[in-house]
Amino acid sequence: MELICPIDQRCSHQIAALLRPPSPPIVQEYFDQLISKRKCQGIKVKQNGDFGKGVFAETDFEEEQLIFKDEMLVGVQHPSNKVILIIFIIFLFFWSLNMFNGLHFIVFPNFQIDCLVCSYCFKFIGSIEKQIGRKLYLKTLGIGNSSHNGCQRNSSDDEEDDHYVQNHHSSEDGASSSSGSTIPLPMMAVESLMNGELALPYSNKFPLPSVVSCLGGCEEAFYCSKSCAETDWESSHYLLCTGEKSESRSRKALLKFIQHANETNDIFLLAAKAISFTILRYRKLKASHMSEQEKPASSILGTDLSLLLEAWKPISIGHKRRWWDCIALPDDIDASDEATFRREIQELAFTSLQLLKEAIFDKECELLFSLEIYGHIIGMFELNNLDLVVASPVEDYFLYIDDLPYPEKKEAEKITQPYLDALGEDYSNCCQGTAFFPLQSCMNHSCCPNAKAFKREEDRDGQATIIALRPICNGEEVTISYIDEDLPFEERQALLADYGFRCRCPRCLDEEP
């Protein structure tokens, strides 16, 4: 059955205007201003003929030199990597009533042990003690079914619960517990970590920013600073907060939308952030425009399409296709079932859109709630997103203890080893998510790339970090690989077909039969 979106039918011309790629001069101006604002010296985004946009070096780069760091436009922590703090509040209540023993049968098999990070910049927050305490507390409650150890910051093996949900797992060597299974700790010892009553030895070597609560009072978003809290609130969270000060149309509907996204695909959360971001930009632009004309914004009825196009500009820059057209066909779906699969994906997006519309619909920005726009936003993320990975300071802490000289190590491990044993393999869990990075998304693919996305030891937030793989000359295009470039020619081409192109890099031209 064909899906019918009334907004698509009623506003087809305005929607086409939003989806029309910006002119090359507008694109150039946008990226020139972005590079200047972010002080990314040594690179320039240029129009690249048949290949669209590209990132080019404007200076020489040495091997392993940082080329640029890119702040995300929008990003989310994977739900499987995050446990909402409200769970703590519920169980702390029961614990205070000495009812914990009666709740031993309650488990949450779909959650992994969480990482407490800033909801805007994704830095780890709190303290080493709080990070460890939260992990152990959740394990005690039966929350968490984690099966991975550590994070390789630039590779992942996908395990699919269904066709729409992907979790990334990887591993690397590090500190080890004394046994393969975890050894529980008394709840009192765990609470002493969470409440700051116990300071672990040498934890002052790994200071973390204090936890700042959400301005709207929700128990889902936390921050490393007041600045991050305010920036996130003003950019998107103002409409997506589930707290008492939420400005959504319906908190109940918003919670239903979030639950649906968590159960199906967190790419919907990114789309919601993009739409909220555009609505709030539109409101600011309109208020400023009315102020200049000395008129109240409420005196102008209807949508100012020119202002909406300006608000939409950061999203308009990204390469887009409809999600159900560009999503890769899963390996377990036969080619004969492809049409059915893509129709189901479209229906999934439509369900998500209806939930979001009920939660934050804005009549003046109704174009953003068309299925065509929603599908293209999600498709942009599908084609351009980069894994968001931030290494855990807890892993660094236990490695530091492991590397201490013998007398100090022996004394420290009298205290730390029980906690490491209780954590088991979960001690090294990193923050994992996905994000859209404006500059990185302009980088073209090569099967013999000269750069890569790689987190160095000092990169402790959610920014994308691009490093030179070999010397790069002034004027040379900076390329990365979208896939595993070690694969054979035919396999590489098959994977790249999902991105909508056939690779013609020097290596492919040389290997082509």
mmCIF file of N, CA and C in Angstrom, residues 347-392:
data_model
loop_
_atom_site.group_PDB
_atom_site.id
_atom_site.type_symbol
_atom_site.label_atom_id
_atom_site.label_comp_id
_atom_site.label_asym_id
_atom_site.label_seq_id
_atom_site.Cartn_x
_atom_site.Cartn_y
_atom_site.Cartn_z
ATOM 1 N N GLU A 347 8.109 2.480 5.509
ATOM 2 C CA GLU A 347 7.034 2.441 6.492
ATOM 3 C C GLU A 347 7.575 2.702 7.898
ATOM 4 N N LEU A 348 8.766 2.179 8.181
ATOM 5 C CA LEU A 348 9.396 2.416 9.478
ATOM 6 C C LEU A 348 9.671 3.909 9.669
ATOM 7 N N ALA A 349 10.195 4.555 8.624
ATOM 8 C CA ALA A 349 10.459 5.989 8.690
ATOM 9 C C ALA A 349 9.169 6.779 8.866
ATOM 10 N N PHE A 350 8.115 6.354 8.190
ATOM 11 C CA PHE A 350 6.827 7.051 8.285
ATOM 12 C C PHE A 350 6.269 6.964 9.703
ATOM 13 N N THR A 351 6.387 5.792 10.321
ATOM 14 C CA THR A 351 5.937 5.631 11.710
ATOM 15 C C THR A 351 6.706 6.559 12.639
ATOM 16 N N SER A 352 8.029 6.597 12.464
ATOM 17 C CA SER A 352 8.861 7.470 13.273
ATOM 18 C C SER A 352 8.475 8.933 13.082
ATOM 19 N N LEU A 353 8.241 9.323 11.840
ATOM 20 C CA LEU A 353 7.888 10.706 11.532
ATOM 21 C C LEU A 353 6.572 11.108 12.196
ATOM 22 N N GLN A 354 5.591 10.218 12.175
ATOM 23 C CA GLN A 354 4.309 10.536 12.792
ATOM 24 C C GLN A 354 4.460 10.745 14.296
ATOM 25 N N LEU A 355 5.298 9.944 14.933
ATOM 26 C CA LEU A 355 5.550 10.107 16.364
ATOM 27 C C LEU A 355 6.259 11.427 16.646
ATOM 28 N N LEU A 356 7.232 11.770 15.815
ATOM 29 C CA LEU A 356 7.972 13.023 16.002
ATOM 30 C C LEU A 356 7.065 14.220 15.744
ATOM 31 N N LYS A 357 6.234 14.114 14.725
ATOM 32 C CA LYS A 357 5.311 15.201 14.399
ATOM 33 C C LYS A 357 4.381 15.494 15.570
ATOM 34 N N GLU A 358 3.877 14.446 16.211
ATOM 35 C CA GLU A 358 2.998 14.625 17.364
ATOM 36 C C GLU A 358 3.729 15.294 18.523
ATOM 37 N N ALA A 359 5.041 15.086 18.581
ATOM 38 C CA ALA A 359 5.825 15.588 19.719
ATOM 39 C C ALA A 359 6.278 17.033 19.552
ATOM 40 N N ILE A 360 6.749 17.424 18.347
ATOM 41 C CA ILE A 360 7.379 18.747 18.224
ATOM 42 C C ILE A 360 6.923 19.516 16.984
ATOM 43 N N PHE A 361 5.790 19.169 16.393
ATOM 44 C CA PHE A 361 5.356 19.812 15.143
ATOM 45 C C PHE A 361 5.289 21.329 15.282
ATOM 46 N N ASP A 362 5.777 22.022 14.256
ATOM 47 C CA ASP A 362 5.732 23.481 14.169
ATOM 48 C C ASP A 362 5.105 23.833 12.825
ATOM 49 N N LYS A 363 3.962 24.484 12.865
ATOM 50 C CA LYS A 363 3.211 24.762 11.645
ATOM 51 C C LYS A 363 4.038 25.552 10.632
ATOM 52 N N GLU A 364 4.804 26.534 11.098
ATOM 53 C CA GLU A 364 5.593 27.358 10.175
ATOM 54 C C GLU A 364 6.716 26.556 9.523
ATOM 55 N N CYS A 365 7.112 25.489 10.173
ATOM 56 C CA CYS A 365 8.189 24.638 9.629
ATOM 57 C C CYS A 365 7.645 23.274 9.218
ATOM 58 N N GLU A 366 6.387 23.226 8.794
ATOM 59 C CA GLU A 366 5.760 21.945 8.492
ATOM 60 C C GLU A 366 6.450 21.195 7.353
ATOM 61 N N LEU A 367 7.169 21.910 6.489
ATOM 62 C CA LEU A 367 7.877 21.236 5.399
ATOM 63 C C LEU A 367 8.861 20.203 5.927
ATOM 64 N N LEU A 368 9.418 20.478 7.114
ATOM 65 C CA LEU A 368 10.402 19.569 7.700
ATOM 66 C C LEU A 368 9.775 18.254 8.141
ATOM 67 N N PHE A 369 8.437 18.226 8.225
ATOM 68 C CA PHE A 369 7.741 17.025 8.677
ATOM 69 C C PHE A 369 7.114 16.263 7.509
ATOM 70 N N SER A 370 7.579 16.557 6.312
ATOM 71 C CA SER A 370 7.150 15.759 5.163
ATOM 72 C C SER A 370 7.980 14.480 5.114
ATOM 73 N N LEU A 371 7.408 13.406 4.612
ATOM 74 C CA LEU A 371 8.133 12.140 4.528
ATOM 75 C C LEU A 371 9.319 12.261 3.581
ATOM 76 N N GLU A 372 9.176 13.067 2.534
ATOM 77 C CA GLU A 372 10.263 13.253 1.569
ATOM 78 C C GLU A 372 11.471 13.910 2.245
ATOM 79 N N ILE A 373 11.218 14.947 3.029
ATOM 80 C CA ILE A 373 12.316 15.620 3.739
ATOM 81 C C ILE A 373 12.911 14.690 4.791
ATOM 82 N N TYR A 374 12.054 14.030 5.554
ATOM 83 C CA TYR A 374 12.530 13.133 6.611
ATOM 84 C C TYR A 374 13.389 12.013 6.018
ATOM 85 N N GLY A 375 12.931 11.445 4.911
ATOM 86 C CA GLY A 375 13.693 10.381 4.258
ATOM 87 C C GLY A 375 15.040 10.856 3.766
ATOM 88 N N HIS A 376 15.106 12.081 3.239
ATOM 89 C CA HIS A 376 16.380 12.616 2.748
ATOM 90 C C HIS A 376 17.337 12.962 3.895
ATOM 91 N N ILE A 377 16.796 13.450 4.998
ATOM 92 C CA ILE A 377 17.656 13.730 6.162
ATOM 93 C C ILE A 377 18.299 12.437 6.655
ATOM 94 N N ILE A 378 17.486 11.393 6.828
ATOM 95 C CA ILE A 378 18.019 10.114 7.303
ATOM 96 C C ILE A 378 18.990 9.538 6.278
ATOM 97 N N GLY A 379 18.669 9.678 4.995
ATOM 98 C CA GLY A 379 19.565 9.199 3.953
ATOM 99 C C GLY A 379 20.904 9.912 3.974
ATOM 100 N N MET A 380 20.886 11.209 4.276
ATOM 101 C CA MET A 380 22.137 11.955 4.398
ATOM 102 C C MET A 380 23.011 11.354 5.499
ATOM 103 N N PHE A 381 22.384 11.020 6.631
ATOM 104 C CA PHE A 381 23.144 10.398 7.709
ATOM 105 C C PHE A 381 23.626 9.003 7.319
ATOM 106 N N GLU A 382 22.784 8.247 6.652
ATOM 107 C CA GLU A 382 23.155 6.896 6.219
ATOM 108 C C GLU A 382 24.394 6.913 5.333
ATOM 109 N N LEU A 383 24.497 7.914 4.476
ATOM 110 C CA LEU A 383 25.592 7.984 3.502
ATOM 111 C C LEU A 383 26.845 8.657 4.056
ATOM 112 N N ASN A 384 26.686 9.517 5.056
ATOM 113 C CA ASN A 384 27.803 10.368 5.468
ATOM 114 C C ASN A 384 28.283 10.194 6.902
ATOM 115 N N ASN A 385 27.518 9.502 7.730
ATOM 116 C CA ASN A 385 27.868 9.450 9.145
ATOM 117 C C ASN A 385 29.193 8.743 9.401
ATOM 118 N N LEU A 386 29.831 9.162 10.485
ATOM 119 C CA LEU A 386 31.080 8.555 10.943
ATOM 120 C C LEU A 386 30.845 8.012 12.339
ATOM 121 N N ASP A 387 31.426 6.846 12.642
ATOM 122 C CA ASP A 387 31.327 6.311 13.999
ATOM 123 C C ASP A 387 31.910 7.308 14.989
ATOM 124 N N LEU A 388 31.192 7.514 16.072
ATOM 125 C CA LEU A 388 31.638 8.402 17.137
ATOM 126 C C LEU A 388 32.200 7.527 18.251
ATOM 127 N N VAL A 389 33.485 7.672 18.541
ATOM 128 C CA VAL A 389 34.144 6.837 19.544
ATOM 129 C C VAL A 389 35.015 7.722 20.435
ATOM 130 N N VAL A 390 34.834 7.577 21.748
ATOM 131 C CA VAL A 390 35.672 8.291 22.719
ATOM 132 C C VAL A 390 36.191 7.273 23.722
ATOM 133 N N ALA A 391 37.509 7.192 23.835
ATOM 134 C CA ALA A 391 38.125 6.188 24.704
ATOM 135 C C ALA A 391 37.789 6.451 26.167
ATOM 136 N N SER A 392 37.689 5.376 26.934
ATOM 137 C CA SER A 392 37.287 5.471 28.339
ATOM 138 C C SER A 392 38.464 5.814 29.248
#
